[in-house]
mmCIF file of C-alpha atoms and ligand atoms in Angstrom:
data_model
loop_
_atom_site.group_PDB
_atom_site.id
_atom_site.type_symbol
_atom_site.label_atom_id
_atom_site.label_comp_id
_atom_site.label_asym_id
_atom_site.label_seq_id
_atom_site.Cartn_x
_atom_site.Cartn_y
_atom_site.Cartn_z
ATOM 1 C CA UNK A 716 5.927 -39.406 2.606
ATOM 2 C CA UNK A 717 2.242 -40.865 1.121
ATOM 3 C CA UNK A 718 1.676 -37.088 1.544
ATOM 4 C CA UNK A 719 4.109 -35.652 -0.301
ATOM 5 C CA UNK A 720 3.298 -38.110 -3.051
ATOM 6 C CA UNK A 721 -0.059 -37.217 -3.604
ATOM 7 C CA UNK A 722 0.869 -34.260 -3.388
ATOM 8 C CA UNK A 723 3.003 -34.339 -6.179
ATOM 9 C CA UNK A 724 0.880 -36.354 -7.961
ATOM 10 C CA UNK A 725 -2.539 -34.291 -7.828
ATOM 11 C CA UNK A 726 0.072 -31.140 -9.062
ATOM 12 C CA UNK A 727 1.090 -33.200 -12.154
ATOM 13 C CA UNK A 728 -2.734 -34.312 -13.151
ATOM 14 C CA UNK A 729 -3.093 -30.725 -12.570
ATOM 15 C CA UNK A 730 -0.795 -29.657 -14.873
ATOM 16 C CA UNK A 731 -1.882 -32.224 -17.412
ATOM 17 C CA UNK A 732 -5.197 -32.005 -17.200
ATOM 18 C CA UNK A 733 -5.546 -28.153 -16.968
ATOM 19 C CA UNK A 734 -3.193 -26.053 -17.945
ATOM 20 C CA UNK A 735 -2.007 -27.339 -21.350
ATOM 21 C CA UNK A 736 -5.688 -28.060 -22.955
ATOM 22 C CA UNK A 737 -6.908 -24.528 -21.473
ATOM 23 C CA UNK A 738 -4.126 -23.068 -22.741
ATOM 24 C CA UNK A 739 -3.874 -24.688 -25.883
ATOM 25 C CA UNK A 740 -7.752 -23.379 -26.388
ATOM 26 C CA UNK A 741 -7.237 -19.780 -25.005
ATOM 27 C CA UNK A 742 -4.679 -19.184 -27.098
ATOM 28 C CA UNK A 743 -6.378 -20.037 -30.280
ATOM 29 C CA UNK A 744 -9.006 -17.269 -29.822
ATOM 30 C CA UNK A 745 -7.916 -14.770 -26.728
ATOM 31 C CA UNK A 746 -4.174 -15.168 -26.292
ATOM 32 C CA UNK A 747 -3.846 -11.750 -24.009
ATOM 33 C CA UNK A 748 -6.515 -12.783 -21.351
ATOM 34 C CA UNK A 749 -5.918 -16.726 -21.386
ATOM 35 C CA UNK A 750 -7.842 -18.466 -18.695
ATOM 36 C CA UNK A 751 -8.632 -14.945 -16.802
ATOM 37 C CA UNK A 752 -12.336 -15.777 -16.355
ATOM 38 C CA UNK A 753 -14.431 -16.976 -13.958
ATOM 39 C CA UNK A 754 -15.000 -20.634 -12.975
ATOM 40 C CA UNK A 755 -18.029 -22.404 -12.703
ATOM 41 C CA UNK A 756 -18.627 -21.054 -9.312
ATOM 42 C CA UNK A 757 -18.453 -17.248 -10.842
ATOM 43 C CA UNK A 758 -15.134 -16.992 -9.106
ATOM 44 C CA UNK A 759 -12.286 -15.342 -10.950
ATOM 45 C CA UNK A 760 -8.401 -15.196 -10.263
ATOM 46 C CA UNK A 761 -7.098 -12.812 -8.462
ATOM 47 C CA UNK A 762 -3.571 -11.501 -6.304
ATOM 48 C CA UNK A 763 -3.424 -8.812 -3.892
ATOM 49 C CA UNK A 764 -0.341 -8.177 -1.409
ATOM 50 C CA UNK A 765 0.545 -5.668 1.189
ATOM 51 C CA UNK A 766 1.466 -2.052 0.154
ATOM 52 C CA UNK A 767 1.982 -0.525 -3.415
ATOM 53 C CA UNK A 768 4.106 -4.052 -4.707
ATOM 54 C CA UNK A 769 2.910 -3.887 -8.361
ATOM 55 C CA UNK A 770 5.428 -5.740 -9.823
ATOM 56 C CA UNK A 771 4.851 -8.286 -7.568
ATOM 57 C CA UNK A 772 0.713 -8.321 -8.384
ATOM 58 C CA UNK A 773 1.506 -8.261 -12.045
ATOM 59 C CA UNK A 774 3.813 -11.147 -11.783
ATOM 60 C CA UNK A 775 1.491 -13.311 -9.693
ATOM 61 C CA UNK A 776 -1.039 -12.218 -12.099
ATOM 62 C CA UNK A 777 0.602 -13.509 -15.294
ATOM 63 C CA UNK A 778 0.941 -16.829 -13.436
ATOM 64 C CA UNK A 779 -2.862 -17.146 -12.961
ATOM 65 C CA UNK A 780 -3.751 -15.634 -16.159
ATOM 66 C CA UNK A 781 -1.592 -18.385 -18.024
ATOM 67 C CA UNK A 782 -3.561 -20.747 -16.034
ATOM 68 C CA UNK A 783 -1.096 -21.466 -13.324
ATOM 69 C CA UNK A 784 -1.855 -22.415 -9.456
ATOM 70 C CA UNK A 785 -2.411 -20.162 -6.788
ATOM 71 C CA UNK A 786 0.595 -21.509 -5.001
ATOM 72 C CA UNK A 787 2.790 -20.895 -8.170
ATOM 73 C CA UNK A 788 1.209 -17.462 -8.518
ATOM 74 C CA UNK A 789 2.634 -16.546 -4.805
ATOM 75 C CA UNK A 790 6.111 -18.143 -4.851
ATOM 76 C CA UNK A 791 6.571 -16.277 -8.389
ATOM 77 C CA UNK A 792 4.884 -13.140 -7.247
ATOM 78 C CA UNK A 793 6.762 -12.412 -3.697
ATOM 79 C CA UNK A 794 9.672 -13.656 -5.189
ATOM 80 C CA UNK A 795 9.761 -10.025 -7.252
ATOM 81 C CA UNK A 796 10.233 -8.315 -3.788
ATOM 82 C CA UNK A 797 12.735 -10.705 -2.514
ATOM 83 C CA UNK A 798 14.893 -9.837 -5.512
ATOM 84 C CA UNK A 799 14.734 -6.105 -5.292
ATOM 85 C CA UNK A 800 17.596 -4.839 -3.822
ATOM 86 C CA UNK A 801 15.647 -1.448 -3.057
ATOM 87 C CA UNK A 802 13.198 -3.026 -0.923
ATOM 88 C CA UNK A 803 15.527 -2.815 2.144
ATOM 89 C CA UNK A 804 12.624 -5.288 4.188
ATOM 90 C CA UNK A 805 12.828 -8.208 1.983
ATOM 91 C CA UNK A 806 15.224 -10.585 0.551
ATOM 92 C CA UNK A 807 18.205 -9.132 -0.978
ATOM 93 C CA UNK A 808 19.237 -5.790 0.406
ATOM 94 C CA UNK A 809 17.166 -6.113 3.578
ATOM 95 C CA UNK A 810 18.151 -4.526 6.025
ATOM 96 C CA UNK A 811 20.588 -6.667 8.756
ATOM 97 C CA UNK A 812 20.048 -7.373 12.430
ATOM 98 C CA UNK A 813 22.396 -5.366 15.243
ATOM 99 C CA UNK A 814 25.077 -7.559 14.297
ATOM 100 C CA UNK A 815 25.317 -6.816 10.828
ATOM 101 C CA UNK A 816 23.504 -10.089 9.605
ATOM 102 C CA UNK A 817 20.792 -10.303 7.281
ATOM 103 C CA UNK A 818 18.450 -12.602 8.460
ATOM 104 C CA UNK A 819 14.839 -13.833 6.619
ATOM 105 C CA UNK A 820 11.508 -15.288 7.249
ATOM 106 C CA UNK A 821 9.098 -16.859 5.029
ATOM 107 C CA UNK A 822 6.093 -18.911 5.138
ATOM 108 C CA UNK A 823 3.662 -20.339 2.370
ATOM 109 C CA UNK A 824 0.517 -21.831 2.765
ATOM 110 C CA UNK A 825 -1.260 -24.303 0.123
ATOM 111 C CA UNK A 826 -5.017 -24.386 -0.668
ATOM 112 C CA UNK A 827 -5.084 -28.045 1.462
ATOM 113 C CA UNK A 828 -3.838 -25.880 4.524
ATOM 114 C CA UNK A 829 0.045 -27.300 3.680
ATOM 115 C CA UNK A 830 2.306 -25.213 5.004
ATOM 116 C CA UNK A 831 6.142 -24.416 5.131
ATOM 117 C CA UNK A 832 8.423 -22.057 6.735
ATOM 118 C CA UNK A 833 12.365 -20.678 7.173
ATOM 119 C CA UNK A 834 13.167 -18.651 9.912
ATOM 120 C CA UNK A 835 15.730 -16.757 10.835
ATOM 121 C CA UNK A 836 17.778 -18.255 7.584
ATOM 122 C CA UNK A 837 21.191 -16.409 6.090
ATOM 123 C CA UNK A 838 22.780 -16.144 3.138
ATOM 124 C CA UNK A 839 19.875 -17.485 0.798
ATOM 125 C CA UNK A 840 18.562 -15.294 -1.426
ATOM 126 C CA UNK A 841 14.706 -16.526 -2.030
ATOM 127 C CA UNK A 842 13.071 -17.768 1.250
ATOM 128 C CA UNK A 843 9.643 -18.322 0.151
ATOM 129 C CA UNK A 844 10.767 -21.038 -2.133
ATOM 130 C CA UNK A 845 13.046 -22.624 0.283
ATOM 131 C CA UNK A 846 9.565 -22.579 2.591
ATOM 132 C CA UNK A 847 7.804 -24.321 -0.386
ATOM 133 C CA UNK A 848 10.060 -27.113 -0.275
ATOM 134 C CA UNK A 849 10.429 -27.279 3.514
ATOM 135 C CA UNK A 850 6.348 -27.764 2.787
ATOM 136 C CA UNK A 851 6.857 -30.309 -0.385
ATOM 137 C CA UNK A 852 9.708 -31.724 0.806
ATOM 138 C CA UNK A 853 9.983 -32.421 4.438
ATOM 139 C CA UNK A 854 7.686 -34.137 6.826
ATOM 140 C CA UNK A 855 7.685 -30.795 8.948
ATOM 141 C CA UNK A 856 6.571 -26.951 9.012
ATOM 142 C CA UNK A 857 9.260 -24.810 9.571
ATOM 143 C CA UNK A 858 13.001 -25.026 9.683
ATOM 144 C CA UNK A 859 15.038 -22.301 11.047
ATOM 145 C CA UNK A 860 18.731 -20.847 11.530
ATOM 146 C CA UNK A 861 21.605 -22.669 10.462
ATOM 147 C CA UNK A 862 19.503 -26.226 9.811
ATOM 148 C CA UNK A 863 17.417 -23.771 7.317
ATOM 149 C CA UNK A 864 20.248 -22.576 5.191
ATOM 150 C CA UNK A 865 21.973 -26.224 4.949
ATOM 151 C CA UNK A 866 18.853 -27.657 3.846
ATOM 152 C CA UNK A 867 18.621 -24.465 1.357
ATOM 153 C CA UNK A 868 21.925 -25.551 0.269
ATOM 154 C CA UNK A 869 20.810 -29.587 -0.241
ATOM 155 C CA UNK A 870 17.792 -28.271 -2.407
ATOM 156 C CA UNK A 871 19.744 -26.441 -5.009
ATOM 157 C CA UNK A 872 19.926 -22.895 -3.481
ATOM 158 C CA UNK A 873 23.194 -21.024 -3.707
ATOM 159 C CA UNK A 874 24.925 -18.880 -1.224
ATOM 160 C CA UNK A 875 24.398 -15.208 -1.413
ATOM 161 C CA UNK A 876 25.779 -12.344 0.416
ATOM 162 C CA UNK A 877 22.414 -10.630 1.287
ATOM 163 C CA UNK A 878 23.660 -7.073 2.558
ATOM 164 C CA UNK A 879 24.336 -4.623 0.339
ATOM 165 C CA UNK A 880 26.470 -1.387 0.302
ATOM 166 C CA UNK A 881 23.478 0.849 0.852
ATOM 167 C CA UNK A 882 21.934 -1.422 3.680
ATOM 168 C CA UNK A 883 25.468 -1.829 4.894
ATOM 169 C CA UNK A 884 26.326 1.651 5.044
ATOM 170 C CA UNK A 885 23.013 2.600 7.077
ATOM 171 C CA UNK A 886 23.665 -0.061 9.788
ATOM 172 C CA UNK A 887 26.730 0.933 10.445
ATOM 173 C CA UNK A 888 25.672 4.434 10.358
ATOM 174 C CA UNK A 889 22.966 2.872 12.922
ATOM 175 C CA UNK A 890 25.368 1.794 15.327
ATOM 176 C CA UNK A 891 26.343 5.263 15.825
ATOM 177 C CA UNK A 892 23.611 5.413 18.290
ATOM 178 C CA UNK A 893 22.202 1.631 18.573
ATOM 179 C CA UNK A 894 18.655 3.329 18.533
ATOM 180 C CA UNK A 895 15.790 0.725 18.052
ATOM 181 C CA UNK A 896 13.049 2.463 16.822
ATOM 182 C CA UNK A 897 10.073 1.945 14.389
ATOM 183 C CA UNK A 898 9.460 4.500 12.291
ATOM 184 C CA UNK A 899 5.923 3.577 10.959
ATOM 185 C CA UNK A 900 5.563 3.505 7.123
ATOM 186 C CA UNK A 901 8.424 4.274 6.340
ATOM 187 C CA UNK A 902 11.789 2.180 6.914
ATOM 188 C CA UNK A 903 10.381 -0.228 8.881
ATOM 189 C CA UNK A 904 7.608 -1.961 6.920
ATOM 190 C CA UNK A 905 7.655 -3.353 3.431
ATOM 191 C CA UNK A 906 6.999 -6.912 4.031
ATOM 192 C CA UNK A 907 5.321 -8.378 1.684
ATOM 193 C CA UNK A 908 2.164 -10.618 2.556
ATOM 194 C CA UNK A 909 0.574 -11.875 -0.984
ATOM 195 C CA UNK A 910 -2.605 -14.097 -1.240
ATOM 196 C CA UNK A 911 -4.365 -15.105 -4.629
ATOM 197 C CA UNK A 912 -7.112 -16.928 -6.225
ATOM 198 C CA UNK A 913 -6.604 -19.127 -8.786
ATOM 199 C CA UNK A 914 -8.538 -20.025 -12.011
ATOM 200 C CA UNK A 915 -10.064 -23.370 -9.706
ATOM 201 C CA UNK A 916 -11.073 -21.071 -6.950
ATOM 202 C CA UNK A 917 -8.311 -22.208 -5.017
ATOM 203 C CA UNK A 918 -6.656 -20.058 -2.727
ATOM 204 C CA UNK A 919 -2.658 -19.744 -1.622
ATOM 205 C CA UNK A 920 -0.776 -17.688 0.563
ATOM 206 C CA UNK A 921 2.722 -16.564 1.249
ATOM 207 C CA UNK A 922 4.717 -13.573 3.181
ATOM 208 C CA UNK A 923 8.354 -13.287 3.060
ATOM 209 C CA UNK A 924 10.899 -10.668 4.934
ATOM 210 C CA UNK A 925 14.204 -9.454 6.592
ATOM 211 C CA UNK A 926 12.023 -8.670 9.599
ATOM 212 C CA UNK A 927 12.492 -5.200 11.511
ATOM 213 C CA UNK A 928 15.477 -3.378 11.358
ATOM 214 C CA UNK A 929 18.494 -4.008 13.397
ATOM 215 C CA UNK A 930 16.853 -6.372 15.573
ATOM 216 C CA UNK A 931 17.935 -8.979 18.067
ATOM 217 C CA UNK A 932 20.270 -11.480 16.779
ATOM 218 C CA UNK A 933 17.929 -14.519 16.623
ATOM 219 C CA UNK A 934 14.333 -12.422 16.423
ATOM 220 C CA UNK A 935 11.905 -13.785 14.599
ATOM 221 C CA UNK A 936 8.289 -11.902 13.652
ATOM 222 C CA UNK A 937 4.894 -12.723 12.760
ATOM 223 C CA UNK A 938 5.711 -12.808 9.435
ATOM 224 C CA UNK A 939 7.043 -16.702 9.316
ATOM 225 C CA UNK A 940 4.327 -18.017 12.099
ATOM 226 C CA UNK A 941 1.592 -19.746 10.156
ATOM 227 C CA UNK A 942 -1.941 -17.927 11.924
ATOM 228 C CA UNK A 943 0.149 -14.404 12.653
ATOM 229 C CA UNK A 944 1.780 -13.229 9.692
ATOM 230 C CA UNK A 945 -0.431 -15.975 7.335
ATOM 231 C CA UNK A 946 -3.062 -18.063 7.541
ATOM 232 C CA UNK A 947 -4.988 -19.109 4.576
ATOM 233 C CA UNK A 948 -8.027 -21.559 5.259
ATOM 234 C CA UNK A 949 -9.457 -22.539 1.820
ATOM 235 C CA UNK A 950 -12.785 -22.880 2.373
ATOM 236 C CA UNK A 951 -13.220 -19.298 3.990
ATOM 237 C CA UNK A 952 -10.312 -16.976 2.820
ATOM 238 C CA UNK A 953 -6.906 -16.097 3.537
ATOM 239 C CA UNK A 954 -5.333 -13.244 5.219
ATOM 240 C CA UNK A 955 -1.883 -11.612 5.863
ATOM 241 C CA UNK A 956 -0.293 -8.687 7.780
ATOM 242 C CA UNK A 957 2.765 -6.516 7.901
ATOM 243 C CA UNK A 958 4.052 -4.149 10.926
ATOM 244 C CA UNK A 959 5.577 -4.892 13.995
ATOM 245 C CA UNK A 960 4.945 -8.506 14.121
ATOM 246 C CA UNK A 961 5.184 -9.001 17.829
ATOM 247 C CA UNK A 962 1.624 -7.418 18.077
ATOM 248 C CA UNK A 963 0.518 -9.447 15.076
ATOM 249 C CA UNK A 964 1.557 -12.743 17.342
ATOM 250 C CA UNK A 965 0.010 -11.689 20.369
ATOM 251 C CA UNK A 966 -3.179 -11.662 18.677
ATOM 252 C CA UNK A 967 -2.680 -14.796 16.151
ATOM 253 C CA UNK A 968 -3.491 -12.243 13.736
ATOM 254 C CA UNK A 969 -4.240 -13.647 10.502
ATOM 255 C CA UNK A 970 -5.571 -16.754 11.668
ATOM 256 C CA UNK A 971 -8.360 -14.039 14.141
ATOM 257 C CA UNK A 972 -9.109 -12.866 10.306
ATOM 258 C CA UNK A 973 -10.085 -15.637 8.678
ATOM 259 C CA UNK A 974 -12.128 -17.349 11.428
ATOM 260 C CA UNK A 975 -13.603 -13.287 11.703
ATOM 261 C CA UNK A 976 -14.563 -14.533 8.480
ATOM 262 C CA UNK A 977 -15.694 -17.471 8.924
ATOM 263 C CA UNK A 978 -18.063 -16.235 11.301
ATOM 264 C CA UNK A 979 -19.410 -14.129 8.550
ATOM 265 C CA UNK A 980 -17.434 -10.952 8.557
ATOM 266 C CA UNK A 981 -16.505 -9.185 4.860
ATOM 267 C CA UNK A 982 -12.940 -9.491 4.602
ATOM 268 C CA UNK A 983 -13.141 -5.583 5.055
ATOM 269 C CA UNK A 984 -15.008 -5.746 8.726
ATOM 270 C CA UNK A 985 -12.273 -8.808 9.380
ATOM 271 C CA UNK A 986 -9.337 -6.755 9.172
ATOM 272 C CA UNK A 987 -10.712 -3.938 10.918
ATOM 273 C CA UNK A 988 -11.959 -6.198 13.993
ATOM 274 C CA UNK A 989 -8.032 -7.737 13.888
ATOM 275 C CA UNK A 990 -6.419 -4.012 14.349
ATOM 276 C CA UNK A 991 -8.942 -3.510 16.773
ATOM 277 C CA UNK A 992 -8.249 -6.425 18.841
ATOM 278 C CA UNK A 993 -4.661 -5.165 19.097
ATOM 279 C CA UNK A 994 -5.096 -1.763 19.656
ATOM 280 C CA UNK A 995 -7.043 -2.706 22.749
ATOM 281 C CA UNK A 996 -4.542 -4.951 23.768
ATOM 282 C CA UNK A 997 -2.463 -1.727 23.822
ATOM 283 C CA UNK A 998 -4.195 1.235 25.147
ATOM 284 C CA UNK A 999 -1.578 3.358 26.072
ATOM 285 C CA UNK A 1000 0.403 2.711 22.384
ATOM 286 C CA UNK A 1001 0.293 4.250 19.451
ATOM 287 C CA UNK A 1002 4.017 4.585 17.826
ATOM 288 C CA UNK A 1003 3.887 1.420 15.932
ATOM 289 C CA UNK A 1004 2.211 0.312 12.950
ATOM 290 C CA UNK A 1005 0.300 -2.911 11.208
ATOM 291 C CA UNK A 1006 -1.192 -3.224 7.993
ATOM 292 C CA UNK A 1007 -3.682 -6.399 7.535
ATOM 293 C CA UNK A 1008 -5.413 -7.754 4.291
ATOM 294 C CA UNK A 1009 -7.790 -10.233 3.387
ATOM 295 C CA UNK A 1010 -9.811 -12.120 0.932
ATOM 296 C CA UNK A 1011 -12.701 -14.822 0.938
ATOM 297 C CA UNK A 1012 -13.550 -17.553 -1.176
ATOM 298 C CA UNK A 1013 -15.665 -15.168 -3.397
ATOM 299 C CA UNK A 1014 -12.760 -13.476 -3.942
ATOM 300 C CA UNK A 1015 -13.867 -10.042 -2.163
ATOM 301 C CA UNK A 1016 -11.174 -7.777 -0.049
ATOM 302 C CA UNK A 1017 -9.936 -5.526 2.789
ATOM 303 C CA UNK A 1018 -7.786 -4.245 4.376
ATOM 304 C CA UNK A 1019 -6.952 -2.365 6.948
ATOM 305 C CA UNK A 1020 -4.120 -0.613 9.239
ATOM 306 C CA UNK A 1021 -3.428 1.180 12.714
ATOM 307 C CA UNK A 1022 -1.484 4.621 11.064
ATOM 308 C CA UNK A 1023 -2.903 5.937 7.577
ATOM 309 C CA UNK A 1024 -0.178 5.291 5.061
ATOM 310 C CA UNK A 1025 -0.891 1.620 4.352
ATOM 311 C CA UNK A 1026 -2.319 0.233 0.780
ATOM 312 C CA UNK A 1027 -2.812 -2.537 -1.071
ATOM 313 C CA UNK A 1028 -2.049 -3.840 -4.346
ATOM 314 C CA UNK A 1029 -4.302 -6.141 -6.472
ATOM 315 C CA UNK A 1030 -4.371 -7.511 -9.898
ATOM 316 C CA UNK A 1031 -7.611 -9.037 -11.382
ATOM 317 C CA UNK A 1032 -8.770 -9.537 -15.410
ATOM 318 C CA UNK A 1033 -9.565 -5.689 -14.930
ATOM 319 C CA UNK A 1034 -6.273 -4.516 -14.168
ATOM 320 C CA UNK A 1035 -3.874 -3.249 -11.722
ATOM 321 C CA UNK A 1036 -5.518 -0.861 -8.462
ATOM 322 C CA UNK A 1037 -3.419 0.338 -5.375
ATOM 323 C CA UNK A 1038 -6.024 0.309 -2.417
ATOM 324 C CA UNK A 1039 -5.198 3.146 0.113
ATOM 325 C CA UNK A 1040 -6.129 1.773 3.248
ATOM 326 C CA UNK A 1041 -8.923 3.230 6.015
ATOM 327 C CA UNK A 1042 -6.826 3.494 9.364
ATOM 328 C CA UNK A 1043 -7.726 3.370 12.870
ATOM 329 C CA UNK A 1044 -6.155 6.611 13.909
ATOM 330 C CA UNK A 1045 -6.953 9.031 11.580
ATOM 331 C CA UNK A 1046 -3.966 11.598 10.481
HETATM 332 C C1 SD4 B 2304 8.249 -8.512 11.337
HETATM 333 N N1 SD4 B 2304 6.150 -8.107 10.293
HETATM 334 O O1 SD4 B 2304 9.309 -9.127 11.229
HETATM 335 C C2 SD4 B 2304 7.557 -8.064 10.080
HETATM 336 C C3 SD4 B 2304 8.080 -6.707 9.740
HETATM 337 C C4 SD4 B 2304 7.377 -6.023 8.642
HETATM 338 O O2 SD4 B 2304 7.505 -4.625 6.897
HETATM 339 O O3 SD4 B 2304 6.226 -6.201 8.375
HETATM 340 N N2 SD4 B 2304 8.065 -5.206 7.934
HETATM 341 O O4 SD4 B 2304 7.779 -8.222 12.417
#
């Protein structure tokens, strides 16, 4: 509890002391680039997340550029994909399990290393917020099932049927066969993993998804597990990953990143060590796919994948860039 009140304390004096005055100032002589510059450090805000998500960037970047927290930039930002009924891996639309469920994981991780996750959670429409307040609100880390969606429902959140007619349609079309396959890049990944800077220098992190494709009732991936799918440390970096998340959780993925990075790897060399930790933990596999990024405290990136096909999207004061991604095979 004393937690959770400072918490929510420090984010009020925050909001007083920062936002409003900075604000107040920016708009008075550059409305359209606000607080978009660097702090006293030299550090300036910044979002990047897994594969070509731009409307997710830009949204996480009009938080920070308005002078809003990296944590507020992430919920906002992933939130974009969770929404998007075309993104059949996240959220809404996602694709269901081999039962016909829809089933999502989510995780978010503060700049104080606070952290919150649902697993395995039906029927609610925006996990990475109902992760924030597992993290705000609850003297624990990660809820999951059944106990996730009724404490969804005690925190405001209303029920939503999660599969649609198009994701509906394919599953059953799926159970012609019952095949479980990964078919890299294309149905099977579009997780999104988002980290950002913010105009303090502080760093957040978040990944939300429906998980793979007509899995096990019950699976969970890396992509909820605070150190495989996320792990943001903020006095080093943060880093994220998408693909089959059993290999991600074999290696503690993320969390090998940032303490790559701690050691003194670029976020770049980081995220190629982590695929290549994996890859020789399988040496007779190549049909599956994971796409890693990664940024440190000076606000630098990488990333880096197993199959070409992976990129990156980030939004700084400079604009919008899609970062193909180097690959360890080669096509
Ligand atoms: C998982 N890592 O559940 C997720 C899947 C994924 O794009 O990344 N899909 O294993």
């Amino acid at each position: 509890m004393k937690r959770r009140k400072f918490l929510k304390n420090s984010s009020a004096v925050t909001a007083g002391l920062i936002s409003v005055p900075i604000l107040a100032s920016c708009q008075e002589t550059k409305p359209e680039k606000s607080i978009s510059t660097a702090n006293s450090e030299g550090i300036k805000p910044i979002a990047i997340c897994t594969w070509d998500f731009h409307n997710a960037t830009a949204k996480a970047w009009k938080v920070l550029k308005d002078g809003g927290s990296s944590l507020d930039a992430i919920e906002q930002g992933v939130m974009i994909e969770e929404a998007d009924v075309n993104n059949q891996t996240v959220g809404k639309g996602g694709r269901p399990d081999r039962d016909g469920n829809v089933t999502l994981d989510a995780c978010i991780m503060d700049k104080d290393s606070n952290c919150g996750a649902v697993l395995c959670m039906q029927n609610i429409a925006h996990p990475i917020s109902v992760a924030r307040k597992v993290m705000e609100d609850t003297p624990h880390v990660m809820l999951a099932g059944k106990g996730a969606e009724q404490f969804a429902y005690e925190k405001g959140f209303e029920k939503t049927n999660l599969l649609t007619e198009q994701s509906k349609k394919e599953w059953l079309e799926w159970k012609k066969t019952s095949k479980y396959e990964t078919i890299i890049n294309i149905e099977n990944h579009d997780t999104i993993g988002m980290l950002a800077i913010d105009k303090d220098g502080d760093i957040a992190g978040g990944c939300t998804t429906s998980g793979m494709s007509y899995k096990f009732a019950g699976r969970v991936g890396d992509s909820p597990i605070i150190g495989a799918g996320l792990f943001v440390d903020n006095e080093i970096g943060g880093a994220t990953a998408t693909g089959v998340g059993e290999e991600v959780v074999r290696t503690v993925g993320s969390f090998l990143i940032v303490e790559l990075m701690r050691q003194g790897k670029s976020p770049q060399e980081a995220c190629e060590e982590g695929v290549k930790r994996i890859m020789a933990k399988n040496k007779d596999r190549e049909d599956f796919q994971i796409g890693f990024i990664a940024i440190n405290k000076n606000g630098e990136t990488g990333g880096y994948c197993i199959h070409p096909g992976f990129s990156y999207s980030m939004f700084t004061e400079e604009g919008q860039i899609n970062h193909p991604s180097d690959s360890y095979l080669k096509a």
